[in-house]
Coordinates of C-alpha atoms and ligand atoms in Angstrom, one line a residue:
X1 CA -1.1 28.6 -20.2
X2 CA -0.1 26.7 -17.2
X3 CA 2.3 23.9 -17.6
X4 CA 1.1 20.4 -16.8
X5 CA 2.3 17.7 -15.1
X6 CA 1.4 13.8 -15.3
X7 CA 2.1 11.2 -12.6
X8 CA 2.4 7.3 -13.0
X9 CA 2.7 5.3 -10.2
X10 CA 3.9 2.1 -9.9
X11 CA 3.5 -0.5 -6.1
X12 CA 2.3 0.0 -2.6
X13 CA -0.1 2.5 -1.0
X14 CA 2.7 4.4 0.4
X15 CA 4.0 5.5 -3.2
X16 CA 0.3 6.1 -3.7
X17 CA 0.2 8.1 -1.1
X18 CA 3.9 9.9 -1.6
X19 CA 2.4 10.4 -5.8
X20 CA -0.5 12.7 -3.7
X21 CA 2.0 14.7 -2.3
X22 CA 4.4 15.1 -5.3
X23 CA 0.7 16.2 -6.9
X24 CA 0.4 18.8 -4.2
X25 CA 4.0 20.1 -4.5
X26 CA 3.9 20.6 -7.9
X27 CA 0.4 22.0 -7.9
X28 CA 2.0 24.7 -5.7
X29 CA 4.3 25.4 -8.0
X30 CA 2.2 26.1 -10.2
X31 CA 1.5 23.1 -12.4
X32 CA -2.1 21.5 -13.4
X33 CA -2.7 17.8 -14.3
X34 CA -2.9 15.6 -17.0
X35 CA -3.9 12.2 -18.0
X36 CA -1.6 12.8 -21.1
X37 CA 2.4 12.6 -21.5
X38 CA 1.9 14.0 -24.8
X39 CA 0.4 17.4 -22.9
X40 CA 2.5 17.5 -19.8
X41 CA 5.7 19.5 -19.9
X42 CA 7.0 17.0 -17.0
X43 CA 6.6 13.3 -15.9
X44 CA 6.8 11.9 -12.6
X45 CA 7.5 8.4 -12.5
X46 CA 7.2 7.0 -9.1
X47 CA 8.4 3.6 -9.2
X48 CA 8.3 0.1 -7.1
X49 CA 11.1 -2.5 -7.0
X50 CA 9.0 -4.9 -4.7
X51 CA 10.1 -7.3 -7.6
X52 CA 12.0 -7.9 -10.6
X53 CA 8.8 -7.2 -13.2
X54 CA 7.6 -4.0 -10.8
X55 CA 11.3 -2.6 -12.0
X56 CA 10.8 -3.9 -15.1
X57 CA 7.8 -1.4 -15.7
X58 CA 10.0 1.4 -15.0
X59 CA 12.3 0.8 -18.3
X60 CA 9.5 -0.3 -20.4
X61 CA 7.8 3.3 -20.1
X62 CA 11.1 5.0 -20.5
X63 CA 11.5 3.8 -23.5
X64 CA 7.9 4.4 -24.4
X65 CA 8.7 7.8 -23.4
X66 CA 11.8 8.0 -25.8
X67 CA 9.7 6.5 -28.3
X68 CA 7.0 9.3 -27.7
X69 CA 9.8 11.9 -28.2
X70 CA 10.9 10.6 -31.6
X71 CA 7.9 10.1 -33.0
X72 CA 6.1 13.5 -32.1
X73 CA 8.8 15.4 -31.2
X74 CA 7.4 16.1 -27.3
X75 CA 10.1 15.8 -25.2
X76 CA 8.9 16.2 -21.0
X77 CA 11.2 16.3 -18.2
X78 CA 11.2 13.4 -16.8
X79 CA 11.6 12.8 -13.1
X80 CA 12.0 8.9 -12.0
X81 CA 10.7 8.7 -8.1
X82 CA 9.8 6.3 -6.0
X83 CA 11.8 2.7 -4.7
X84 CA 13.6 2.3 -8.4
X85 CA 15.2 5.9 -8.1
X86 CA 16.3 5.3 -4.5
X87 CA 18.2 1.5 -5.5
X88 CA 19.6 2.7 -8.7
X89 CA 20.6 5.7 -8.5
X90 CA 22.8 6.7 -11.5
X91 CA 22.8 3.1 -13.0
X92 CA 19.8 3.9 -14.4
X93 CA 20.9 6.6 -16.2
X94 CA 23.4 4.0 -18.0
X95 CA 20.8 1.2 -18.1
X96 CA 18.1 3.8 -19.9
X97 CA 20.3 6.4 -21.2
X98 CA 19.0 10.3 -22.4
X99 CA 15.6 10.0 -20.7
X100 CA 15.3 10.7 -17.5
X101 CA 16.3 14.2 -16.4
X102 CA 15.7 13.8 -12.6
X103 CA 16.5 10.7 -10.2
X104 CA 14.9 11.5 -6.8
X105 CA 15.2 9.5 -3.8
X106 CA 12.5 8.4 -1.8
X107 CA 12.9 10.4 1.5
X108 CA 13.8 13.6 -1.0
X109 CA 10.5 14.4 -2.7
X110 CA 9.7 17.9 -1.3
X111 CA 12.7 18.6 -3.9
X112 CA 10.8 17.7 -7.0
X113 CA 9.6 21.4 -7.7
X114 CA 13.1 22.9 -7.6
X115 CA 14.9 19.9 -9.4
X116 CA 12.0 19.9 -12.2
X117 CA 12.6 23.6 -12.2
X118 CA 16.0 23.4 -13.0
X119 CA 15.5 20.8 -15.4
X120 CA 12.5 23.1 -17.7
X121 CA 15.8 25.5 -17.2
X122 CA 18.5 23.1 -19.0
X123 CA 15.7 21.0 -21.6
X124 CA 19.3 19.0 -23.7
X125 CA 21.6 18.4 -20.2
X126 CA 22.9 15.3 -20.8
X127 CA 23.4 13.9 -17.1
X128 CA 20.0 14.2 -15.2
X129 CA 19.7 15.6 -11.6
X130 CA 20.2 13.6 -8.7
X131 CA 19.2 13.9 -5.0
X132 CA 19.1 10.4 -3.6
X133 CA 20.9 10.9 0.2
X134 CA 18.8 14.1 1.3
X135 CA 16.4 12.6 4.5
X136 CA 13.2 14.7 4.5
X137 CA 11.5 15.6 7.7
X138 CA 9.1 12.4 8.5
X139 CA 6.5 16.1 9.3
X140 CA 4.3 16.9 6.5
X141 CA 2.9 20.1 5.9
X142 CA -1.2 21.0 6.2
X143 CA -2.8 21.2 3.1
X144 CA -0.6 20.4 0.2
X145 CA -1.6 17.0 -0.5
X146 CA -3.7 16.5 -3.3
X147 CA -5.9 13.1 -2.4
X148 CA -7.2 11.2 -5.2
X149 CA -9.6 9.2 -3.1
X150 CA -12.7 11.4 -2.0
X151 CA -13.8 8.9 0.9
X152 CA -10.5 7.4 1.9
X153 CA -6.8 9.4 3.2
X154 CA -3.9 7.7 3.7
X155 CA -2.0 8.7 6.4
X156 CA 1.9 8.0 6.9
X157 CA 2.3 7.2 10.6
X158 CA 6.1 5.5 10.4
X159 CA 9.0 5.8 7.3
X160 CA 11.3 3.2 6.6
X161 CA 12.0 -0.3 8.1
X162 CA 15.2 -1.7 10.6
X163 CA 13.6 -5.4 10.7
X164 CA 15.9 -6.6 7.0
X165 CA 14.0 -9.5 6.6
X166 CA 16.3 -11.5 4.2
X167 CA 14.5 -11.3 0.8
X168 CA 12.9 -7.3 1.3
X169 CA 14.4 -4.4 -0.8
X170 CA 12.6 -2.0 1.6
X171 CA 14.9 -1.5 4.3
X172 CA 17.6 -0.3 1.3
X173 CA 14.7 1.6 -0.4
X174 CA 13.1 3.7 1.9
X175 CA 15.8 4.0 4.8
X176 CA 16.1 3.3 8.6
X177 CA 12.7 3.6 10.2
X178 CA 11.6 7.1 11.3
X179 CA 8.4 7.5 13.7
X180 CA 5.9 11.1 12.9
X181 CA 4.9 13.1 15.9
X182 CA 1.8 12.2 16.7
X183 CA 0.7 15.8 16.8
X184 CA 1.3 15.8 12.8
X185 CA -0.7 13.0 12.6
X186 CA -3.6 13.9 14.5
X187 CA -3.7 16.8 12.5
X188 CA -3.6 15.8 9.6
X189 CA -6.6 13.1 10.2
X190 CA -8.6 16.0 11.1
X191 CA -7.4 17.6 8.3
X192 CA -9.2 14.6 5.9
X193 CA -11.9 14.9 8.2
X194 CA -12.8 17.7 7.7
X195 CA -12.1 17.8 3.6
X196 CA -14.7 14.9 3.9
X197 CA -13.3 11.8 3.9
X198 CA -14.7 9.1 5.7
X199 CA -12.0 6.8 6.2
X200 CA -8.1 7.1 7.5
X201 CA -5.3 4.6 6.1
X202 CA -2.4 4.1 8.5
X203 CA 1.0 3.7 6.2
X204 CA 3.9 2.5 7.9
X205 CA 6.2 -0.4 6.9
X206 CA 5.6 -1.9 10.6
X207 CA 2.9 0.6 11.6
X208 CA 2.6 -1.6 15.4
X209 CA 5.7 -0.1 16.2
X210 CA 5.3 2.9 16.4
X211 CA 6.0 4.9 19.2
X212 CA 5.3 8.5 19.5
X213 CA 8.4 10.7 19.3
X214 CA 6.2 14.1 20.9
X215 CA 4.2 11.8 23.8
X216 CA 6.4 9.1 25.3
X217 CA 4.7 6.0 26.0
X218 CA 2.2 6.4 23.1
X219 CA 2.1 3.6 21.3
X220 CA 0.1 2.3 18.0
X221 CA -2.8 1.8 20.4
X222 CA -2.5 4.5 21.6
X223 CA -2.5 6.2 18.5
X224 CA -5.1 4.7 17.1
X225 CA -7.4 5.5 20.5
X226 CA -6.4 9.1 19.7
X227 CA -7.7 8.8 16.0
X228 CA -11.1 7.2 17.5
X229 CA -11.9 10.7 18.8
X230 CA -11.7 12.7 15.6
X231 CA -15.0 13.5 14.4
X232 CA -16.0 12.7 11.0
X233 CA -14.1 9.6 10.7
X234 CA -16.0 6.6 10.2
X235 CA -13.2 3.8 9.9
X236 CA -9.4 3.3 10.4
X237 CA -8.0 1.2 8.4
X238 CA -3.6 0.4 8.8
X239 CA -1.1 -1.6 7.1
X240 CA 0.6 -3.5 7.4
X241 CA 1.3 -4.5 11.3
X242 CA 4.1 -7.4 11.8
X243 CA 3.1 -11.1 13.5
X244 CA 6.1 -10.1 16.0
X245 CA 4.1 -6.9 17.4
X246 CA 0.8 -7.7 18.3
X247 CA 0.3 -7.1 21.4
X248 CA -2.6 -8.0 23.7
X249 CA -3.4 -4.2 24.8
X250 CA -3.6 -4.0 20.4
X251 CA -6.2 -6.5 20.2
X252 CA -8.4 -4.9 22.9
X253 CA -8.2 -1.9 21.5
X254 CA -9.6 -3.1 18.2
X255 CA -12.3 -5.4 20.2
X256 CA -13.2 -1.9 22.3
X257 CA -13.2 1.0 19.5
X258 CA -15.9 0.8 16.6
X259 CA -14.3 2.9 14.0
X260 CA -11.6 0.1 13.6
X261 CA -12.3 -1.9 10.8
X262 CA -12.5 -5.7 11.7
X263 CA -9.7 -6.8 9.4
X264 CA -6.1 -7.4 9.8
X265 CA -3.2 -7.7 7.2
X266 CA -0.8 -10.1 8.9
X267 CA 2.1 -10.9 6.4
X268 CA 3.4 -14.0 7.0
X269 CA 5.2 -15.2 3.8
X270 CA 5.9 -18.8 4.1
X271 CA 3.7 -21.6 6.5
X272 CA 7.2 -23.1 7.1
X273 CA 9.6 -22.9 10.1
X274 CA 12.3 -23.3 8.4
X275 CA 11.8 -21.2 5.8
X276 CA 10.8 -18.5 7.9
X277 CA 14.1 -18.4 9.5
X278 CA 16.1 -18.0 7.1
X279 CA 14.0 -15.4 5.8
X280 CA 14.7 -13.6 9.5
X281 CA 11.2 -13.1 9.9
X282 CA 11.7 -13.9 13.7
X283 CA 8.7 -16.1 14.5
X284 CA 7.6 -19.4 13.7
X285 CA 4.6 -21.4 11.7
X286 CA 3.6 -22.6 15.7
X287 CA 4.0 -19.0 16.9
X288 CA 1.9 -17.3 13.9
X289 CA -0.7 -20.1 14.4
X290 CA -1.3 -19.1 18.6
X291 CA -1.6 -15.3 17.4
X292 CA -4.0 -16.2 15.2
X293 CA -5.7 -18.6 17.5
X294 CA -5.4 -15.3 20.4
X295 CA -6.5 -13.1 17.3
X296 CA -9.5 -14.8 16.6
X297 CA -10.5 -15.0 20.6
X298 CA -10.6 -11.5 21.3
X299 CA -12.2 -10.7 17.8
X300 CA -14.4 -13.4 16.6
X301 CA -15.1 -11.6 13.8
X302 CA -12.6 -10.4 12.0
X303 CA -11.2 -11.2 8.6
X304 CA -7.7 -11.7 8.1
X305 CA -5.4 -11.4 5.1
X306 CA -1.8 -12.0 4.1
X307 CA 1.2 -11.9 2.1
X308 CA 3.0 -15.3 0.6
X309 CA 6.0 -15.5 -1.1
X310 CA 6.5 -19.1 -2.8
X311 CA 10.1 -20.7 -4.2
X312 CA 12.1 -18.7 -2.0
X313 CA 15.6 -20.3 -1.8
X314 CA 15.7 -23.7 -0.2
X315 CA 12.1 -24.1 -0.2
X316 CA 11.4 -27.8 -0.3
X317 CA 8.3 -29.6 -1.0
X318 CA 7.5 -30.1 2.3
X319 CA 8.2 -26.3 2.9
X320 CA 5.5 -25.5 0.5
X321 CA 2.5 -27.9 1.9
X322 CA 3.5 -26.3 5.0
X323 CA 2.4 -23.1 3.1
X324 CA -0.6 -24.8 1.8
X325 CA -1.6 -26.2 5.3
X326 CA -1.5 -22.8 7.1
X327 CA -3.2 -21.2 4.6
X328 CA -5.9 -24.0 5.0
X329 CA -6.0 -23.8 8.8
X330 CA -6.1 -19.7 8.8
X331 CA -8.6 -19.6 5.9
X332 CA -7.7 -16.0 5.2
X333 CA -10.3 -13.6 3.5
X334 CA -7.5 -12.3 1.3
X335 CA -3.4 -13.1 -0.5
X336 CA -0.5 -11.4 -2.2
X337 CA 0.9 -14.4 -3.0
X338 CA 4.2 -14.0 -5.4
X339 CA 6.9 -15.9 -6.9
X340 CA 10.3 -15.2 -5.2
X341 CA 12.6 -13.1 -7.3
X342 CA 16.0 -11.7 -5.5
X343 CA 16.3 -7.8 -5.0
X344 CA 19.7 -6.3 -4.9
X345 CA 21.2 -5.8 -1.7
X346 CA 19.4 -8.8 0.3
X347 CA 20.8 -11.0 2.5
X348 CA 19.2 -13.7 0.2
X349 CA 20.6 -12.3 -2.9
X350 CA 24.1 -12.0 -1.5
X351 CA 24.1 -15.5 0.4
X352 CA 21.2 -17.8 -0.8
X353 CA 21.3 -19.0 -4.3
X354 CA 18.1 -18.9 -6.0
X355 CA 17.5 -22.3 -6.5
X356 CA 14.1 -23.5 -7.0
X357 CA 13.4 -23.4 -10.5
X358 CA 10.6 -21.4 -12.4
X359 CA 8.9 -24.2 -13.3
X360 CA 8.6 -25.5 -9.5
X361 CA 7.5 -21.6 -8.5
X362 CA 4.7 -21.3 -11.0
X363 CA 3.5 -25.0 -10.2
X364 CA 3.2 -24.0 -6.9
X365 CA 1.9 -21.0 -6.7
X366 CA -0.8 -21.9 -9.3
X367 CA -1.6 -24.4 -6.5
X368 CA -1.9 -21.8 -3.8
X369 CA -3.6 -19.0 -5.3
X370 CA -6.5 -22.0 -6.1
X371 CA -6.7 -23.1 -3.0
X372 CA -6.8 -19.5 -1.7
X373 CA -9.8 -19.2 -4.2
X374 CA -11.4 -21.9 -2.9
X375 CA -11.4 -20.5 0.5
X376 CA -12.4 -16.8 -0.7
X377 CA -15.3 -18.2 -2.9
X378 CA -16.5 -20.1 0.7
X379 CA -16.3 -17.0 2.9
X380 CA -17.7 -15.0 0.3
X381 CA -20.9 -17.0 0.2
X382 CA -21.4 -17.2 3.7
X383 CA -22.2 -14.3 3.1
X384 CA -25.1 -14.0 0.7
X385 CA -28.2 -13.7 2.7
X386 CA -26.9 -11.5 5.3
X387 CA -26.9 -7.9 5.5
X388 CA -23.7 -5.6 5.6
X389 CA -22.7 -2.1 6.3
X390 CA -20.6 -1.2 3.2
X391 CA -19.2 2.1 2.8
X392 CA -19.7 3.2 -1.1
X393 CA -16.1 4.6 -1.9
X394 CA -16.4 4.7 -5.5
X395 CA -18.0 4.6 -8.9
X396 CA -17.5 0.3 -9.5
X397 CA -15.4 0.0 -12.8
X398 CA -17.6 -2.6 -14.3
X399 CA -20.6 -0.4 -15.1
X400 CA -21.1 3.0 -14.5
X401 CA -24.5 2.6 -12.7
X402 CA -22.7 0.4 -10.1
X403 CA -21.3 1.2 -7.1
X404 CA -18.6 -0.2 -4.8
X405 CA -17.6 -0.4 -1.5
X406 CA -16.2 -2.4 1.2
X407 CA -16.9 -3.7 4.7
X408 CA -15.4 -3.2 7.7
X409 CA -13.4 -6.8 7.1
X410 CA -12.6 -5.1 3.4
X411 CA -15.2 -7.8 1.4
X412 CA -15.8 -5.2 -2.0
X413 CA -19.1 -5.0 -2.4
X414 CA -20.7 -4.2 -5.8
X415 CA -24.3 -2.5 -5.4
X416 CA -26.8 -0.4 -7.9
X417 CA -27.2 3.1 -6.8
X418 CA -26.2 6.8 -7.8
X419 CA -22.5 8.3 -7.3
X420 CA -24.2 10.5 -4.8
X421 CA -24.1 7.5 -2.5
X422 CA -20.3 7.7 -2.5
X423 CA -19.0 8.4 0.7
X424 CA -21.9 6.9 2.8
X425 CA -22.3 3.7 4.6
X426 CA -25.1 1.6 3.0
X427 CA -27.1 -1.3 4.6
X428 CA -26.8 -3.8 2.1
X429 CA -28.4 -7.4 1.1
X430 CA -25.7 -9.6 -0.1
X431 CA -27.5 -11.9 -3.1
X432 CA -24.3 -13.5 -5.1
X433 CA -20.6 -14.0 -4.2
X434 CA -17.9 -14.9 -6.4
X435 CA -13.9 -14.9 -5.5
X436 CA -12.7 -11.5 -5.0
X437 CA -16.4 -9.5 -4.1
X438 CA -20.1 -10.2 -3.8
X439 CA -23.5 -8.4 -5.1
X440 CA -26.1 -6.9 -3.2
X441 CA -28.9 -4.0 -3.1
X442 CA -29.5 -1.3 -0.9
X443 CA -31.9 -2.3 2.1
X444 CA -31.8 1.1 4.0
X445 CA -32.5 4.5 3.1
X446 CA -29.7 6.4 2.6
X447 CA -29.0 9.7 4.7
X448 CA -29.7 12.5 2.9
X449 CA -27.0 15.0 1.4
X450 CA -27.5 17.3 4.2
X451 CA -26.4 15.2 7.2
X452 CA -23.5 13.8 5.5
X453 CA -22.1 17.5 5.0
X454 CA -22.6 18.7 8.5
X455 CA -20.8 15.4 10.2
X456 CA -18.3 15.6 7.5
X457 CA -17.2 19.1 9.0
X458 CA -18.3 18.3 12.5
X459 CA -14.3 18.1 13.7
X460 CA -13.3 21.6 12.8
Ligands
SF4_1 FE1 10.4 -5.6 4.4 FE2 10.5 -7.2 6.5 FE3 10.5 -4.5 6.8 FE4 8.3 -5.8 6.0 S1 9.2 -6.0 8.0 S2 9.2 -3.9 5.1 S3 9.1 -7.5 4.8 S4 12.1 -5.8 5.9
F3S2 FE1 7.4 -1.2 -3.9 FE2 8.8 0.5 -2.5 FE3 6.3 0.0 -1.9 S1 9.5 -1.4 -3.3 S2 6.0 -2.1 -2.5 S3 6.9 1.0 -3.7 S4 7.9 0.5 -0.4

């Protein structure tokens, strides 16, 4: 019988995206999956460390684990992945001692078959194996990723981040940043292309900076022209660019090629100056404001959404309505807004004591995620009434006679309809709107099963 494996993954689409691989590599080996941990003989847990809870998921399901073990007496190898693994290192063998049997670095995972090997080969070791300094090729090999999305492939364009703002882990996490040859990219979106999917994810920390190692002066636009040609794709979504890299040749590209999905993530943390320096983010609220000003010129239509960290150290009241102001005056379509909490390593952790109190951070936050309501539940319902190309991407999780999707500016869109929609752009009425998605039904015919194969293998 084939030995299983099981994989729980934990933060951003690019651990998403690295939890496909690991799939792939271990399905090479010869493993199949599991939803179980009771059935698989190993356990990949690929970890975030974004923030203090995201870490704090990581021990809570190694004990779980540990508890699993007593109580029915199955024991895995367990393999801890992911941002965690990378900042802790042995620690957390002391912090969470006896369960884990393999700590893998981030930029080591084409080693998890051998190391799991080895560890099916030594079940009672008492130390776990560790590879935490090896620095894979940023290449990636044709056909060993196991997607779990049928209509949408992510894509890693860049690894790593050298921009240390002062309150991100990810610099320390996932190394110096590393640009793939564009010919490995290319080829791999025609790769998901041709496997069917409809839309490409860019992944890179800053993915506007990239620059082609294999094709100098190829930039992101560049790149992404390059991705316009490949058949079969429909839409190119990326994330995340940074404020400090948008460039004007960027924005025409986006206003010039179809395929580009009209929305833009544009982290910008705080709305205040002040703040914003001495988080090193390297632009200010009057800066942000003209790009999104220059933004909104070139494309009129597209939605923008963010990231927004409240309470960081220093942060005054008059900090904070700065956050709520810019928020008003950008009235963005979507927010990760968190509470600050210090990661090991940062500047802020080393040199900024965290000083606004809990009590101040959930007031406030509380404040901003309703006005941030308030401005989705708007934009939202300027759009009932109005017709919309969603593509269906999967089976909706409220009911399973529903459908979702998403426009091109990323609205979800619930809809009635059969899972043989997934995968196809739908013309659809929007009737209600609520915070976070709107309602609609089908006003076009859908094309039949037929076309939809032969474009989904037209770039061959
Ligand atoms: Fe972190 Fe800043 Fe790099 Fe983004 S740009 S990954 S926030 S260090
Ligand atoms: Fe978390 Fe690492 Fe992503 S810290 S957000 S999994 S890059």
């Amino acid at each position: 019988m084939a030995r299983k494996y099981l994989i729980e993954t934990f933060g951003c689409q690019m651990n998403v995206h690295d939890s496909e691989r690991m799939a792939g590599l271990l399905e090479q080996a010869g493993f199949e999956a599991t939803d179980e941990a009771a059935d698989a003989d190993v356990v990949v847990i690929n970890t975030c460390s974004v923030r203090e809870r995201a870490e704090e998921k990581l021990y809570t399901r190694l004990g779980e684990l540990r508890q699993m073990a007593a109580e029915i007496g199955h024991d895995p190898v367990v393999a801890v992945a992911g941002c965690v693994a990378q900042q802790e290192g042995e620690t957390l063998f002391t912090r969470s001692p006896g369960v884990a049997n393999v700590i893998l670095g981030t930029q080591a995972i084409r080693r998890l078959p051998m190391l799991v090997e080895r560890a099916l080969e030594r079940p009672h070791a008492p130390e776990p194996l560790l590879d935490l300094t090896a620095y894979d090729d940023v290449s990636w090999p044709l056909g060993v990723t196991r997607r779990s999305d049928p209509v949408k492939a992510y894509v890693t364009i860049i690894e790593g981040c050298n921009e240390f703002c002062s309150f991100c882990v990810v610099p320390y996490t996932r190394g110096h940043e590393r640009m793939r040859p564009k010919a490995d990219i290319l080829a791999e979106v025609r790769e998901a292309a041709n496997t069917g999917h409809r839309e490409v994810q860019l992944l890179g920390q800053i993915v506007n900076h990239y620059e082609a190692p294999d094709d100098p002066g190829c930039d992101f636009t560049g790149l992404l022209e390059a991705i316009h040609e490949v058949d079969g794709i429909e839409r190119i979504r990326f994330a995340s660019p940074h404020p400090r890299h948008v460039s004007p040749a960027f924005l025409a590209a986006m206003a010039r090629l179809p395929k580009i999905c009209r929305h833009l993530h544009l982290p910008v943390q705080s709305g205040s100056t002040r703040v914003l320096e001495s988080m090193r983010r390297r632009y200010t609220r009057d800066s942000y404001l003209a790009l999104v000003d220059a933004i909104r010129r070139t494309l009129p239509d597209v939605a923008l959404s963010t990231d927004m960290i409240v309470g960081f150290p220093g942060e005054t009241e008059a900090d904070f309505e700065d956050t709520l102001s810019l928020t008003a005056a950008v009235r963005y379509h979507g927010m990760f807004s968190f509470k600050y909490s210090a990661r090991p390593h940062t500047l802020a952790d080393q040199r900024m004591p965290d000083e606004v109190s809990d009590a101040d951070k959930t007031r406030r936050i509380v404040a901003l995620q309703a006005l941030q309501r308030d401005i989705q539940t708007t934009l939202n319902g300027d759009l009932v009434g109005q017709e919309i190309d969603v593509l269906v991407d999967a089976a909706s999780r409220r009911r399973e006679t529903e459908l979702s999707g998403r426009t091109s500016g990323n609205v979800v869109v619930n809809l009635p309809g059969p899972p043989a929609w997934i995968g196809r752009t739908v013309r659809v009425r929007v009737g209600r709107a609520g915070p976070h998605s709107v309602w609609g039904e089908a006003v076009s015919a859908v094309a039949p099963v037929a076309d939809v194969e032969e474009s989904a293998v037209a770039g061959a």
